mmCIF file of C-alpha atoms in Angstrom:
data_model
loop_
_atom_site.group_PDB
_atom_site.id
_atom_site.type_symbol
_atom_site.label_atom_id
_atom_site.label_comp_id
_atom_site.label_asym_id
_atom_site.label_seq_id
_atom_site.Cartn_x
_atom_site.Cartn_y
_atom_site.Cartn_z
ATOM 1 C CA MET A 112 63.319 284.104 5.130
ATOM 2 C CA LYS A 113 66.407 282.532 6.675
ATOM 3 C CA ARG A 114 66.072 278.895 5.759
ATOM 4 C CA ALA A 115 68.614 276.444 4.362
ATOM 5 C CA ASN A 116 67.128 272.991 5.038
ATOM 6 C CA ARG A 117 63.713 271.407 4.663
ATOM 7 C CA ILE A 118 63.333 271.500 8.460
ATOM 8 C CA PRO A 119 64.151 275.117 9.329
ATOM 9 C CA ASN A 120 66.681 276.138 11.914
ATOM 10 C CA PHE A 121 64.838 279.005 13.537
ATOM 11 C CA ARG A 122 67.886 280.570 15.137
ATOM 12 C CA GLY A 123 68.045 284.207 14.113
ATOM 13 C CA TRP A 124 64.394 284.374 13.045
ATOM 14 C CA HIS A 125 62.080 287.141 14.181
ATOM 15 C CA ALA A 126 58.559 286.253 15.332
ATOM 16 C CA TRP A 127 55.507 288.396 15.887
ATOM 17 C CA VAL A 128 52.824 287.378 18.372
ATOM 18 C CA LEU A 129 49.469 289.100 17.912
ATOM 19 C CA HIS A 130 47.660 288.490 21.190
ATOM 20 C CA ARG A 131 46.176 290.585 23.951
ATOM 21 C CA PRO A 132 48.476 291.040 26.983
ATOM 22 C CA SER A 133 48.228 287.854 29.035
ATOM 23 C CA ALA A 134 50.514 285.636 31.067
ATOM 24 C CA ALA A 135 48.881 282.692 29.275
ATOM 25 C CA ILE A 136 50.901 283.503 26.187
ATOM 26 C CA ASP A 137 54.255 283.592 28.011
ATOM 27 C CA PRO A 138 54.996 279.868 27.402
ATOM 28 C CA LEU A 139 54.809 280.524 23.644
ATOM 29 C CA THR A 140 57.188 283.459 23.876
ATOM 30 C CA ARG A 141 59.666 281.501 26.004
ATOM 31 C CA GLN A 142 59.622 278.528 23.636
ATOM 32 C CA LEU A 143 60.169 280.710 20.576
ATOM 33 C CA GLU A 144 63.134 282.291 22.316
ATOM 34 C CA ARG A 145 64.490 278.814 23.149
ATOM 35 C CA LEU A 146 64.331 278.048 19.430
ATOM 36 C CA GLY A 147 66.569 281.062 18.814
ATOM 37 C CA MET A 148 63.960 283.586 17.749
ATOM 38 C CA THR A 149 63.501 287.149 18.852
ATOM 39 C CA VAL A 150 59.867 287.940 19.647
ATOM 40 C CA ASP A 151 57.753 291.080 19.467
ATOM 41 C CA ARG A 152 54.222 291.082 20.864
ATOM 42 C CA TYR A 153 51.508 293.322 19.464
ATOM 43 C CA TRP A 154 47.907 294.160 20.307
ATOM 44 C CA PRO A 155 45.507 295.171 18.943
ATOM 45 C CA ASP A 156 47.129 295.867 15.546
ATOM 46 C CA LEU A 157 50.174 294.740 13.626
ATOM 47 C CA PRO A 158 52.550 297.347 12.181
ATOM 48 C CA ASP A 159 52.631 297.814 8.422
ATOM 49 C CA GLN A 160 56.199 297.161 7.290
ATOM 50 C CA ASN A 161 55.444 298.665 3.883
ATOM 51 C CA ASP A 162 54.315 301.976 5.367
ATOM 52 C CA ALA A 163 57.135 304.483 4.919
ATOM 53 C CA SER A 164 55.825 306.466 7.856
ATOM 54 C CA ALA A 165 55.872 303.417 10.154
ATOM 55 C CA ASN A 166 58.226 303.113 13.077
ATOM 56 C CA LEU A 167 61.681 302.504 11.602
ATOM 57 C CA SER A 168 62.547 300.319 14.590
ATOM 58 C CA VAL A 169 60.119 297.629 13.404
ATOM 59 C CA LYS A 170 62.225 294.646 12.366
ATOM 60 C CA PRO A 171 61.378 292.380 9.401
ATOM 61 C CA VAL A 172 59.292 289.421 10.511
ATOM 62 C CA ASP A 173 59.735 285.753 9.592
ATOM 63 C CA ILE A 174 56.688 284.139 11.215
ATOM 64 C CA LEU A 175 53.462 285.268 12.897
ATOM 65 C CA PHE A 176 51.424 283.704 15.701
ATOM 66 C CA PHE A 177 47.983 285.281 16.073
ATOM 67 C CA ASP A 178 44.993 285.000 18.393
ATOM 68 C CA ALA A 179 42.153 283.269 16.559
ATOM 69 C CA ASP A 180 39.581 283.860 19.301
ATOM 70 C CA MET A 181 39.547 287.651 19.303
ATOM 71 C CA GLY A 182 41.194 288.327 15.968
ATOM 72 C CA MET A 183 39.693 290.588 13.295
ATOM 73 C CA ASP A 184 40.637 291.322 9.691
ATOM 74 C CA GLU A 185 41.261 294.958 10.587
ATOM 75 C CA GLN A 186 44.230 293.977 12.758
ATOM 76 C CA PHE A 187 46.247 292.843 9.736
ATOM 77 C CA PRO A 188 47.806 295.249 7.210
ATOM 78 C CA TRP A 189 47.198 292.772 4.358
ATOM 79 C CA PRO A 190 44.215 290.883 2.886
ATOM 80 C CA GLY A 191 43.293 287.542 4.395
ATOM 81 C CA ASP A 192 44.848 285.446 1.637
ATOM 82 C CA ALA A 193 48.022 287.497 1.219
ATOM 83 C CA ALA A 194 50.052 287.081 4.411
ATOM 84 C CA PRO A 195 53.692 287.885 3.591
ATOM 85 C CA MET A 196 55.005 285.338 6.093
ATOM 86 C CA PRO A 197 54.072 281.923 7.583
ATOM 87 C CA THR A 198 51.253 282.183 10.124
ATOM 88 C CA VAL A 199 50.124 280.057 13.073
ATOM 89 C CA ALA A 200 46.647 280.468 14.584
ATOM 90 C CA LEU A 201 46.268 280.262 18.375
ATOM 91 C CA ILE A 202 42.885 278.578 18.791
ATOM 92 C CA GLY A 203 40.852 278.263 21.968
ATOM 93 C CA SER A 204 37.296 278.489 20.658
ATOM 94 C CA GLU A 205 35.880 275.843 18.327
ATOM 95 C CA ALA A 206 32.920 277.988 17.349
ATOM 96 C CA PRO A 207 32.258 277.483 13.619
ATOM 97 C CA GLY A 208 32.398 281.214 12.966
ATOM 98 C CA ARG A 209 35.839 281.504 14.551
ATOM 99 C CA LEU A 210 37.177 278.503 12.661
ATOM 100 C CA GLU A 211 35.770 279.865 9.418
ATOM 101 C CA TRP A 212 37.603 283.122 10.056
ATOM 102 C CA VAL A 213 40.868 281.243 10.642
ATOM 103 C CA LEU A 214 40.377 279.454 7.320
ATOM 104 C CA SER A 215 39.832 282.797 5.613
ATOM 105 C CA ARG A 216 43.250 283.912 6.915
ATOM 106 C CA GLN A 217 44.795 280.809 5.262
ATOM 107 C CA SER A 218 46.857 279.981 8.325
ATOM 108 C CA GLY A 219 49.414 277.258 7.715
ATOM 109 C CA ALA A 220 49.183 275.667 11.179
ATOM 110 C CA HIS A 221 47.585 276.118 14.583
ATOM 111 C CA LEU A 222 48.261 275.730 18.306
ATOM 112 C CA GLN A 223 45.568 274.817 20.783
ATOM 113 C CA LYS A 224 45.088 277.143 23.744
ATOM 114 C CA PRO A 225 46.082 277.229 26.513
ATOM 115 C CA VAL A 226 49.447 277.344 24.793
ATOM 116 C CA SER A 227 52.365 275.389 26.205
ATOM 117 C CA SER A 228 55.838 274.704 24.889
ATOM 118 C CA ALA A 229 54.622 271.456 23.314
ATOM 119 C CA GLY A 230 53.928 271.663 19.617
ATOM 120 C CA VAL A 231 55.426 275.104 19.011
ATOM 121 C CA PHE A 232 58.316 273.789 16.913
ATOM 122 C CA SER A 233 56.053 271.479 14.886
ATOM 123 C CA SER A 234 53.505 274.205 14.215
ATOM 124 C CA ALA A 235 56.241 276.569 13.033
ATOM 125 C CA VAL A 236 57.690 273.929 10.683
ATOM 126 C CA LEU A 237 54.256 273.144 9.223
ATOM 127 C CA ALA A 238 53.426 276.826 8.807
ATOM 128 C CA VAL A 239 56.673 277.458 6.936
ATOM 129 C CA HIS A 240 56.070 274.489 4.645
ATOM 130 C CA ALA A 241 52.480 275.561 3.912
ATOM 131 C CA PHE A 242 53.600 279.129 3.201
ATOM 132 C CA GLU A 243 56.309 278.004 0.793
ATOM 133 C CA GLN A 244 53.844 275.773 -1.049
ATOM 134 C CA GLN A 245 51.373 278.658 -1.319
ATOM 135 C CA GLN A 246 54.076 280.955 -2.661
ATOM 136 C CA LYS A 247 55.174 278.364 -5.200
ATOM 137 C CA LEU A 248 51.604 277.798 -6.370
ATOM 138 C CA ARG A 249 50.949 281.533 -6.682
ATOM 139 C CA ALA A 250 54.124 281.985 -8.725
ATOM 140 C CA GLU A 251 53.140 279.147 -11.046
ATOM 141 C CA ILE A 252 49.635 280.549 -11.501
ATOM 142 C CA SER A 253 51.033 284.019 -12.178
ATOM 143 C CA GLU A 254 53.429 282.654 -14.794
ATOM 144 C CA LEU A 255 50.663 280.646 -16.483
ATOM 145 C CA ARG A 256 48.432 283.722 -16.626
ATOM 146 C CA ARG A 257 51.257 285.798 -18.073
ATOM 147 C CA ARG A 258 51.946 283.249 -20.778
ATOM 148 C CA LEU A 259 48.250 282.899 -21.518
ATOM 149 C CA LYS A 260 48.022 286.644 -22.168
ATOM 150 C CA LEU A 261 50.817 286.279 -24.729
ATOM 151 C CA ARG A 262 48.996 283.584 -26.721
ATOM 152 C CA PRO A 263 47.596 286.102 -29.248
ATOM 153 C CA VAL A 264 51.173 287.295 -29.873
ATOM 154 C CA VAL A 265 52.296 283.708 -30.465
ATOM 155 C CA ALA A 266 49.409 283.196 -32.889
ATOM 156 C CA ARG A 267 50.385 286.378 -34.750
ATOM 157 C CA VAL A 268 53.997 285.262 -35.200
ATOM 158 C CA LEU A 269 52.865 281.737 -36.050
ATOM 159 C CA MET A 270 50.681 282.996 -38.910
ATOM 160 C CA THR A 271 53.538 285.134 -40.237
ATOM 161 C CA VAL A 272 55.922 282.169 -40.316
ATOM 162 C CA MET A 273 53.310 279.978 -41.982
ATOM 163 C CA ARG A 274 52.707 282.541 -44.727
ATOM 164 C CA SER A 275 56.328 283.563 -45.264
ATOM 165 C CA HIS A 276 57.634 280.000 -45.462
ATOM 166 C CA ASN A 277 54.530 278.362 -46.890
ATOM 167 C CA ILE A 278 54.439 275.703 -44.177
ATOM 168 C CA ASP A 279 51.731 274.311 -41.967
ATOM 169 C CA GLU A 280 51.086 275.165 -38.320
ATOM 170 C CA HIS A 281 53.116 272.280 -36.932
ATOM 171 C CA GLY A 282 56.154 273.173 -39.025
ATOM 172 C CA ALA A 283 55.931 276.843 -38.053
ATOM 173 C CA LEU A 284 55.592 276.028 -34.372
ATOM 174 C CA ARG A 285 58.540 273.667 -34.548
ATOM 175 C CA ALA A 286 60.678 276.406 -36.119
ATOM 176 C CA ILE A 287 59.618 278.998 -33.533
ATOM 177 C CA ARG A 288 60.311 276.576 -30.691
ATOM 178 C CA ALA A 289 63.803 275.876 -32.059
ATOM 179 C CA GLU A 290 64.623 279.576 -32.273
ATOM 180 C CA ALA A 291 63.270 280.188 -28.771
ATOM 181 C CA MET A 292 65.435 277.384 -27.392
ATOM 182 C CA LYS A 293 68.517 278.912 -29.014
ATOM 183 C CA LYS A 294 67.833 282.137 -27.134
ATOM 184 C CA GLN A 295 66.881 280.227 -23.955
ATOM 185 C CA GLN A 296 63.435 281.801 -23.915
ATOM 186 C CA THR A 297 59.901 280.498 -23.717
ATOM 187 C CA ILE A 298 57.967 280.529 -26.976
ATOM 188 C CA GLU A 299 55.766 283.285 -25.573
ATOM 189 C CA ASP A 300 58.692 285.522 -24.594
ATOM 190 C CA TYR A 301 60.459 284.907 -27.901
ATOM 191 C CA CYS A 302 57.383 285.873 -29.921
ATOM 192 C CA ALA A 303 56.768 288.903 -27.715
ATOM 193 C CA ALA A 304 60.347 290.064 -28.359
ATOM 194 C CA ILE A 305 59.820 289.754 -32.109
ATOM 195 C CA VAL A 306 56.636 291.807 -32.040
ATOM 196 C CA ALA A 307 58.167 294.362 -29.655
ATOM 197 C CA SER A 308 61.133 294.883 -31.996
ATOM 198 C CA GLY A 309 58.965 297.342 -33.926
ATOM 199 C CA ARG A 310 60.260 296.315 -37.319
ATOM 200 C CA GLY A 311 57.017 295.795 -39.156
ATOM 201 C CA GLY A 312 55.281 294.053 -36.291
ATOM 202 C CA PRO A 313 56.233 290.407 -36.460
ATOM 203 C CA GLY A 314 58.386 291.033 -39.500
ATOM 204 C CA ASP A 315 61.427 289.454 -37.891
ATOM 205 C CA ALA A 316 59.479 286.213 -37.898
ATOM 206 C CA THR A 317 60.208 285.902 -41.609
ATOM 207 C CA THR A 318 63.860 285.326 -40.746
ATOM 208 C CA ILE A 319 63.095 282.234 -38.655
ATOM 209 C CA VAL A 320 64.942 279.283 -40.127
ATOM 210 C CA THR A 321 62.755 276.321 -41.033
ATOM 211 C CA ASN A 322 63.698 272.821 -42.052
#
């Protein structure tokens, strides 16, 4: 996404509006264009940008506004919790079922219908912020899961260092951490590299310098 500051400058952004053809949505389109965005309107389905057979004229999208009243999961080419861009729900109905569906799409902000120019900028800013926080959290969770999977490898190298140097667990871990820092790696990545070297499994661990 094209964003330099905490409050985005939307000039040059590309917005999608998923809403049935209606003059009631024109104020949203006009306001997005005033903010410097180009706008494409779709109904009933969104194009799949990852589909190689899709229309090559489809431009990358930066933000999506979608109809929450008549929307369905089948209209989106991604799962409900995996939108690849910030999203804003256009809400007219307060029926619990409709609101529950909006929550399932993990929209970052909403606009009340009938839509006017008021609130469009704020909703876009909030949606971008929510999306960035979601992306950051997902990346952190992914990294934690990856490192957790490498824990058995760390334990394997740890035991080798303990046996080869006749030291306790704390001393071995301290030595491994020092070597990992020298190579500017996490402990997990450093131990994985040792095991992946193929020289007798964690054999390289016997060369770790201890104090």
